[in-house]
Short mmCIF file of C-alpha atoms in Angstrom, two decimals:
data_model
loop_
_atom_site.label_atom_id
_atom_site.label_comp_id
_atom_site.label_asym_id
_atom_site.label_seq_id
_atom_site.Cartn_x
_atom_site.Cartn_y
_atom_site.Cartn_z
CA UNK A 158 -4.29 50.19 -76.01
CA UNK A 159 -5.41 53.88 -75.56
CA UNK A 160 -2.67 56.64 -76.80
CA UNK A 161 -3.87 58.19 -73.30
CA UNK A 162 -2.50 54.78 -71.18
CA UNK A 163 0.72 54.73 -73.52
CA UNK A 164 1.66 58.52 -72.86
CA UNK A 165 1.06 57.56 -68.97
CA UNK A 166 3.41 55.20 -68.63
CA UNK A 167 6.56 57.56 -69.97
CA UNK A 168 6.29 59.85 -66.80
CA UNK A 169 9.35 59.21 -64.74
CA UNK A 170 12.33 59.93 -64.89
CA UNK A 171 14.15 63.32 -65.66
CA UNK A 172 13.88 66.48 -67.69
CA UNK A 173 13.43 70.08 -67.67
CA UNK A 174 12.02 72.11 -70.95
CA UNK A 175 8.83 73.03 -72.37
CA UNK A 176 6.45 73.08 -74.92
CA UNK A 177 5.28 69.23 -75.41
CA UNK A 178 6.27 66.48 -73.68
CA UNK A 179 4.56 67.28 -70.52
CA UNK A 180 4.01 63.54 -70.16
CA UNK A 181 7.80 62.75 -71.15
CA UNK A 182 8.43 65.33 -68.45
CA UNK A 183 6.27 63.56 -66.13
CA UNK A 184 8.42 59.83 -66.52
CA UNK A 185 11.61 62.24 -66.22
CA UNK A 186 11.03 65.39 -63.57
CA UNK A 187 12.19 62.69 -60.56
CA UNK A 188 15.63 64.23 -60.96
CA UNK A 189 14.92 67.83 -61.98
CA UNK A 190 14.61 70.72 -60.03
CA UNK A 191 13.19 73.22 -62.27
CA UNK A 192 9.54 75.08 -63.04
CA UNK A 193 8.39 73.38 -66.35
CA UNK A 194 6.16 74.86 -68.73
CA UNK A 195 4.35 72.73 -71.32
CA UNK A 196 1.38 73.07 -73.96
CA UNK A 197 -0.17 69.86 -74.91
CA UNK A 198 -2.81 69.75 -77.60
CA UNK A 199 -6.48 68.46 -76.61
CA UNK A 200 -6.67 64.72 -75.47
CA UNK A 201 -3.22 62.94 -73.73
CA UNK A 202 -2.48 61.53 -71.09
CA UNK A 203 -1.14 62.20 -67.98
CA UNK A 204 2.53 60.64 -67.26
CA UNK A 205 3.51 59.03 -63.75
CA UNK A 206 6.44 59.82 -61.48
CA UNK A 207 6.88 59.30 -57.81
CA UNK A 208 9.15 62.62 -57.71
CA UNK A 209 10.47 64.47 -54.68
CA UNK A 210 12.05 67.29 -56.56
CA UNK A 211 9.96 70.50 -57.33
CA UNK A 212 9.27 70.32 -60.81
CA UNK A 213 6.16 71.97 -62.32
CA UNK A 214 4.77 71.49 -65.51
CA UNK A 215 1.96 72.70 -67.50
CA UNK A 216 -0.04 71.77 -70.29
CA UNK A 217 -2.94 72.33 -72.17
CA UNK A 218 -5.33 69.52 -73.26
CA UNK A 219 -9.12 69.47 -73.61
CA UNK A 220 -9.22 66.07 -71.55
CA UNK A 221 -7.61 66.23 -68.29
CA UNK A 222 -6.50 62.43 -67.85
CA UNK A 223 -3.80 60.35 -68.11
CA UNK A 224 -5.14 59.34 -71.67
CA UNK A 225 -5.08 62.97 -72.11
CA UNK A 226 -1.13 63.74 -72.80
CA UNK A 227 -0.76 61.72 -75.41
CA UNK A 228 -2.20 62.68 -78.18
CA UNK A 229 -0.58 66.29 -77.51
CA UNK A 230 2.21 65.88 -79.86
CA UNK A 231 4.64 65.18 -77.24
CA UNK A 232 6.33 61.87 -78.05
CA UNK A 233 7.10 62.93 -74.93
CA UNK A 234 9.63 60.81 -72.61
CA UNK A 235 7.07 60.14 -70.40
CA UNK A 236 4.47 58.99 -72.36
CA UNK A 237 4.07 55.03 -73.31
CA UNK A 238 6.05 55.96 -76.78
CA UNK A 239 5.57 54.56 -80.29
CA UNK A 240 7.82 52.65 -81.81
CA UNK A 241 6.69 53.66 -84.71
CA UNK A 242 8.53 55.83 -87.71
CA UNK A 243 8.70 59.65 -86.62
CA UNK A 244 6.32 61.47 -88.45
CA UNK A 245 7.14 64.96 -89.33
CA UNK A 246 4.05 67.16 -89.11
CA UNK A 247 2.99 69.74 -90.96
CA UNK A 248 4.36 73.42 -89.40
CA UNK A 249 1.35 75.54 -87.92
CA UNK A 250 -0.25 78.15 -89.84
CA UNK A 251 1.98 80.15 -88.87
CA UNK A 252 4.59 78.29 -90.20
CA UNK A 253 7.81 76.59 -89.44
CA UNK A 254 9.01 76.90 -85.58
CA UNK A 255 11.96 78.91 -84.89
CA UNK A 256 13.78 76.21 -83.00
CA UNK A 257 16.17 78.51 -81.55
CA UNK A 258 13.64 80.25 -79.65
CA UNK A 259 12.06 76.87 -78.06
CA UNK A 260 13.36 76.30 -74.42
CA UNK A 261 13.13 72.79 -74.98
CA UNK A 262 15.02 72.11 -77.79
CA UNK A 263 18.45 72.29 -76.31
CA UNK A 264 16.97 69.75 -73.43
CA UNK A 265 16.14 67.81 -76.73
CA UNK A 266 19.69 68.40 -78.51
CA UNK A 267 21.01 66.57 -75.37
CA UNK A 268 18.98 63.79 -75.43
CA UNK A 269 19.37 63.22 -78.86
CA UNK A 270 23.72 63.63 -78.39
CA UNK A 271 23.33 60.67 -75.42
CA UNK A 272 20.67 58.58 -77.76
CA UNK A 273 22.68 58.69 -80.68
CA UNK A 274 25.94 56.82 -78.92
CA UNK A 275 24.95 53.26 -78.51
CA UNK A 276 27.18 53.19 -75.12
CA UNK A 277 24.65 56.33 -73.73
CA UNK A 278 21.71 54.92 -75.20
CA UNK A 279 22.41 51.33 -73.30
CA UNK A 280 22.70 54.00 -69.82
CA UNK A 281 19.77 55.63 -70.81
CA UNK A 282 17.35 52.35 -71.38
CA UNK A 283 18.72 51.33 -67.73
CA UNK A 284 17.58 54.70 -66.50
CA UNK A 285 14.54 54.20 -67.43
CA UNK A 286 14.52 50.42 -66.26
CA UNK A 287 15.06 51.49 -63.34
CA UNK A 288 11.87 54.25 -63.53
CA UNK A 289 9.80 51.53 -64.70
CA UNK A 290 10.34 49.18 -62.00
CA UNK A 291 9.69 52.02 -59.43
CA UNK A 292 6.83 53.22 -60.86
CA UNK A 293 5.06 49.52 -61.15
CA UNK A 294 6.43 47.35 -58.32
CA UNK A 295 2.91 47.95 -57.03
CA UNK A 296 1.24 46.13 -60.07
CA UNK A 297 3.55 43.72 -59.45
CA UNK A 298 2.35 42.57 -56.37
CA UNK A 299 -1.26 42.89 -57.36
CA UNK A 300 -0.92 40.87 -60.54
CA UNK A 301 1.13 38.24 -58.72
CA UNK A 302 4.07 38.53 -61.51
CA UNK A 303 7.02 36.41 -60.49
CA UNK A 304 10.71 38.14 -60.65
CA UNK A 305 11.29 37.36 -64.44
CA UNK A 306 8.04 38.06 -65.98
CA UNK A 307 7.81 41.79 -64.10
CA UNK A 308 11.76 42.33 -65.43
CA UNK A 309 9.93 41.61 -68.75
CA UNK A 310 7.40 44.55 -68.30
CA UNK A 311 10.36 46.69 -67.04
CA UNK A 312 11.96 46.32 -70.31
CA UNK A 313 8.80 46.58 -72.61
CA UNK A 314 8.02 49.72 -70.79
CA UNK A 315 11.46 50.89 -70.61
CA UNK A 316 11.93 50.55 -74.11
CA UNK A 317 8.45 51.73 -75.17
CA UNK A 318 9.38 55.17 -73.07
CA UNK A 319 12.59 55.98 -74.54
CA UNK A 320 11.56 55.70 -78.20
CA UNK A 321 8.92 58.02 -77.42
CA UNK A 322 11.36 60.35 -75.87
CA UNK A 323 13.48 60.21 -79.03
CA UNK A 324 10.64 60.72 -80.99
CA UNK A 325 10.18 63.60 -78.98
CA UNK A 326 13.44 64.88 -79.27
CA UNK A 327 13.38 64.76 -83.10
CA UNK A 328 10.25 66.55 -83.39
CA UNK A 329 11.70 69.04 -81.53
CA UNK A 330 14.87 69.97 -83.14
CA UNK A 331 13.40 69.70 -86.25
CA UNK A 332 11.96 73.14 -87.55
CA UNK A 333 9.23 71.48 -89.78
CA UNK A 334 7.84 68.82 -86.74
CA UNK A 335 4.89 70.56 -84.29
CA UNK A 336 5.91 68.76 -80.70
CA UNK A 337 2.54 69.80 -80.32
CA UNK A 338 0.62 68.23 -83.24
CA UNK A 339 -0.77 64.25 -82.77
CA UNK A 340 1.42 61.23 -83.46
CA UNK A 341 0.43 57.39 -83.26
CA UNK A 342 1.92 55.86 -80.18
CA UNK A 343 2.91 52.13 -80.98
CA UNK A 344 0.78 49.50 -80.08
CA UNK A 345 2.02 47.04 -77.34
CA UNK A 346 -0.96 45.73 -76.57
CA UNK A 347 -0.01 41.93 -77.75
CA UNK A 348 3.08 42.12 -76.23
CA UNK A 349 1.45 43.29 -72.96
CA UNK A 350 -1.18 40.56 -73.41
CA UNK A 351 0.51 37.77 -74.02
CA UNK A 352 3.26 38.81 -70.81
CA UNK A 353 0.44 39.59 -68.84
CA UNK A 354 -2.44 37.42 -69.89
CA UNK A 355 -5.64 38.87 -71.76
CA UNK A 356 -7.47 38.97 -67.77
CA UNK A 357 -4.79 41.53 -66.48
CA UNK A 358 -4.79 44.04 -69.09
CA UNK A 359 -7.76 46.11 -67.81
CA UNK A 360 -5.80 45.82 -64.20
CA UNK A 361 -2.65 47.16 -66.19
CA UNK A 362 -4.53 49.89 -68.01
CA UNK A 363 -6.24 51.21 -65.21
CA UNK A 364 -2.90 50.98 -63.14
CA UNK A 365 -0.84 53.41 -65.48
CA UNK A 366 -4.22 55.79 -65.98
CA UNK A 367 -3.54 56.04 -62.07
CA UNK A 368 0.23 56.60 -62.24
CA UNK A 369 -0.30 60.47 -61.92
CA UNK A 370 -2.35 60.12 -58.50
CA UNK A 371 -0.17 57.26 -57.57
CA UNK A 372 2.85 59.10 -57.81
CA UNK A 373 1.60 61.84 -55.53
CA UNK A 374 0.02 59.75 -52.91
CA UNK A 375 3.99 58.34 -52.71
CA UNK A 376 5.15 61.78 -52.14
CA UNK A 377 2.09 62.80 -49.92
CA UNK A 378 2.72 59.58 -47.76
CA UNK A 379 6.86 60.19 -47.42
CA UNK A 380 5.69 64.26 -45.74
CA UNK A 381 3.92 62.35 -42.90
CA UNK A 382 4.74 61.52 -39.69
CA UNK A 383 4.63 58.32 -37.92
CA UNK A 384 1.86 59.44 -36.00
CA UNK A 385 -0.10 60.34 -39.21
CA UNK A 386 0.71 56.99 -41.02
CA UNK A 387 -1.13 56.25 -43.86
CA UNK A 388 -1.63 52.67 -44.77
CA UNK A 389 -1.39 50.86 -48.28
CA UNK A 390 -4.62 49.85 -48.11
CA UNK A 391 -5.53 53.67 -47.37
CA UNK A 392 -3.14 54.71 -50.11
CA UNK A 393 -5.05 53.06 -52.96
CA UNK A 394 -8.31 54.25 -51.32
CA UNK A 395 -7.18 57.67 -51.96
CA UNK A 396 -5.38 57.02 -55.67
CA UNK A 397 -8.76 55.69 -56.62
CA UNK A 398 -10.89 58.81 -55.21
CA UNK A 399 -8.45 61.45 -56.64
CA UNK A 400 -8.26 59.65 -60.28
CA UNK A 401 -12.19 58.71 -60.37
CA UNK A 402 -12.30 62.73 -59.38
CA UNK A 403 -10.10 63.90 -62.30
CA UNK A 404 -11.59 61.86 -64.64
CA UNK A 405 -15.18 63.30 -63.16
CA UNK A 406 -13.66 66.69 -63.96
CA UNK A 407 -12.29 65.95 -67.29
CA UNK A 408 -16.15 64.56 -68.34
CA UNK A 409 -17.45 67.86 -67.24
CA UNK A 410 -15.25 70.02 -69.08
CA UNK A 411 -15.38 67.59 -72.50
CA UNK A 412 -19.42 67.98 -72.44
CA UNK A 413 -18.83 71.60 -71.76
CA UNK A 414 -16.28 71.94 -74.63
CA UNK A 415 -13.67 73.36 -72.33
CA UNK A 416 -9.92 73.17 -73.19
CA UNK A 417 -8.14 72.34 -69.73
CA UNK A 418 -4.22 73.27 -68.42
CA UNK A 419 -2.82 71.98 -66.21
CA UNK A 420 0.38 72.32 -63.70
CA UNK A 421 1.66 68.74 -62.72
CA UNK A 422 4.88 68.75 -59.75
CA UNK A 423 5.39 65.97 -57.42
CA UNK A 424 2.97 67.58 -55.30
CA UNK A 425 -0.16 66.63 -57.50
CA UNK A 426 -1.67 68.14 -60.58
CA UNK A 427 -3.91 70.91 -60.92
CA UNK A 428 -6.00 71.65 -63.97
CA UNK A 429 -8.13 74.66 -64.61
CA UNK A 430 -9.54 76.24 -68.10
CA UNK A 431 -6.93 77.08 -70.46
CA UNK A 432 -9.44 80.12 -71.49
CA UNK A 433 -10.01 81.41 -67.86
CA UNK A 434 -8.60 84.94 -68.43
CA UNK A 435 -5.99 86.60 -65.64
CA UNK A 436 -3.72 85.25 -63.70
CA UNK A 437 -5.94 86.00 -60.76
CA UNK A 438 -9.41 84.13 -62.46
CA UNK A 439 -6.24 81.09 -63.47
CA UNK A 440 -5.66 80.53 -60.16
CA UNK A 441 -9.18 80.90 -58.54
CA UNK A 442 -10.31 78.09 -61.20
CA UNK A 443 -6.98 76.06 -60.29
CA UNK A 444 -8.06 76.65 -56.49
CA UNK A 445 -11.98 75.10 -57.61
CA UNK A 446 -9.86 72.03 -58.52
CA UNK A 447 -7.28 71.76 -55.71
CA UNK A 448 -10.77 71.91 -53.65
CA UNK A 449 -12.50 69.25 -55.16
CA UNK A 450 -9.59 67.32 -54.68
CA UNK A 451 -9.23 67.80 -50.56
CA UNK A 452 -13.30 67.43 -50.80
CA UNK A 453 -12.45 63.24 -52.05
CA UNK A 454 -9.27 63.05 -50.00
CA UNK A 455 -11.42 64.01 -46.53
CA UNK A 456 -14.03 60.65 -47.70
CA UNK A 457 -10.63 58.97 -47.27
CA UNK A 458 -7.52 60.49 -44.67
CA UNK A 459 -8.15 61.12 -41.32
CA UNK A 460 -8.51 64.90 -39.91
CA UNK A 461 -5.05 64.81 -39.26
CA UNK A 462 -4.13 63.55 -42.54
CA UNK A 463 -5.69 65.90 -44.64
CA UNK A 464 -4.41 68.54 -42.62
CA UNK A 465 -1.70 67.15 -44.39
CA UNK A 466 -2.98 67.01 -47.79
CA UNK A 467 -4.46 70.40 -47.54
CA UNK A 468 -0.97 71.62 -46.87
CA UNK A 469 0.17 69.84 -49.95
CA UNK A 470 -2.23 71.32 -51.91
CA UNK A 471 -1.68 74.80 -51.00
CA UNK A 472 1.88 74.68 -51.43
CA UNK A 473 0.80 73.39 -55.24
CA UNK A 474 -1.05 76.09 -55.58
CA UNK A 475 1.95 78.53 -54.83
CA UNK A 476 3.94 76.65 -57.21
CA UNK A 477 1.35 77.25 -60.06
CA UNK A 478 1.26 80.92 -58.85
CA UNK A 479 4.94 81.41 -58.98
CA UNK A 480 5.10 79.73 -62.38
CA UNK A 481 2.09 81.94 -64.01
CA UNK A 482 2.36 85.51 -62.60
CA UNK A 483 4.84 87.81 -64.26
CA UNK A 484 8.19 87.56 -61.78
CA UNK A 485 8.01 91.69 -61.77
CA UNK A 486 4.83 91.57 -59.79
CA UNK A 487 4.50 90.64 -56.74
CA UNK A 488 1.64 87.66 -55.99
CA UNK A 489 -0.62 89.48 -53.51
CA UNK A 490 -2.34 86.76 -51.08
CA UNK A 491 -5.05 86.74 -53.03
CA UNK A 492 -7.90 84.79 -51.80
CA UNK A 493 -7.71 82.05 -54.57
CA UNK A 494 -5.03 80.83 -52.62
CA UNK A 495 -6.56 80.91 -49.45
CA UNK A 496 -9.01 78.09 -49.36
CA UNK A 497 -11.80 77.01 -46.81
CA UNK A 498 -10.24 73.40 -45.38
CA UNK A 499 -12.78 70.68 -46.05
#
């Protein structure tokens, strides 16, 4: 199985740091209500979550896609985790991480305080149960799993996304462990096999590289009104336009050699160069994507619907703005912000 699949399935649940576990963030920001900032190494993958809360997060990878969060040295919650032994890396060149200044680690000291007593840790696995069997009733459906064999993939996934949040979480308090450097994910690939069958695993893998688009179709189809209705059979019409898109984009910028960041909310994701200079140039490139995006969602929604979807986007878009600009000045209405409707 890809690292980039594993990290994707983590997304959903509930957290608020930095620095990391943008995909862990991703299985946890349902719950959280705070502007997350998060640097991911190049190639991961991009975490799921079907949240309503306002949550941002960032993070910097050179291959915008769910496979893309992964390998970012974020054992991150969100991410498919390993079950393998923690690995400490090797401080940066600049040497060991002054833990006390990471905004994340006390997010992480928590974790690891609830983890640690077997009562809390038994609370936590059922939390994310019960993200798991959100986030992939869909599959469920599709693959035809009866009640006990899809309680099976709730647990495997469950299980697979806390360890990589305490993985995660020990990186991260620990002075001498990069949350940002690579780390094997465990393998479940058997397991998933032989509970799914051999025939449904490229279903399965292309499900959770999805999860990020699927996630914010489900909040995109809960701001609409009856009269703007958008069908299941329309939903998945529009998860597959927006993910073939991203992963269009992430091709480009891999041939081009281009390290990507990205903000991620309930509201969608947004990626744009991590190199693109000031805040103003950030969000004119962040804009280019949002675009592309409304350009796939009008093959797809209705006028009235992307009306919709525009709106969504541009309030993603402010998000990104309020997270990157200083707070002492004042975003001007820049025209980056202000984008043609498709």
């Amino acid at each position: 199985m890809r690292t980039s699949t594993l990290i994707l399935s983590i997304a959903t649940a509930t957290f608020a740091a930095t620095t990391g576990w943008l995909a862990w963030e991703l299985h946890r920001r349902d719950a959280e209500e705070a502007v997350v900032s998060a640097t991911l190494a190049p190639s991961g993958a991009p975490g799921e979550t079907s949240a309503s809360s306002s949550v941002a997060i960032a993070g910097k990878t050179s291959n915008p896609s769910p496979a893309g969060y992964a390998s970012s040295g974020t054992p991150p919650a969100s991410a498919l985790a390993p079950d393998s032994d923690l690995l400490v890396q090797a401080p940066s060149a600049a040497g060991k991480r002054d833990v006390d200044q990471d905004p994340a680690v006390n997010f992480a000291r928590q974790f690891l305080a609830r983890y640690d007593d077997s009562a809390q840790r038994e609370v936590q696995l059922d939390e994310a149960r019960s993200a798991a069997r959100r986030q992939y009733s869909a599959l469920k459906e599709k693959l035809g799993l009866s009640n006990a064999r899809f309680e099976q993939l709730v647990d495997l996934v469950a299980q697979q996304n806390l360890k990589a949040q305490e993985l995660w979480a020990r990186c991260a308090v620990n002075a001498n462990c990069d949350p940002k450097s690579p780390r094997p994910l465990d393998d479940r690939s058997p397991e998933l096999a032989a509970l799914l069958g051999a025939g449904n695993m490229d279903s399965f893998n292309a499900y959770r590289d999805a999860l990020m688009e699927r996630d914010a179709v489900a909040q995109f189809r809960g701001r609409l009104s009856d009269a703007q209705f958008l069908p299941q059979a329309q939903s998945e019409q529009l998860i597959a336009a927006l993910a073939e898109e991203r992963k269009l984009f992430a091709q480009e910028a891999g041939q081009r050699g281009t390290e990507l960041t990205a903000i991620i909310t309930p509201l969608g994701t947004l990626w744009y160069p991590a190199d693109a200079g000031s805040v103003d140039v950030q969000l004119a490139e962040a804009a280019a994507y949002s675009q592309r995006m409304r350009a796939r969602a009008a093959g797809v929604l209705s006028p009235a619907q992307l009306a919709a979807f525009i709106q969504m986007q541009e309030e993603l878009l402010a998000q990104l703005a309020t997270m990157i600009r200083p707070q002492s000045v004042k975003p001007d209405k820049a025209a980056t912000l202000k984008l043609a409707q498709s």
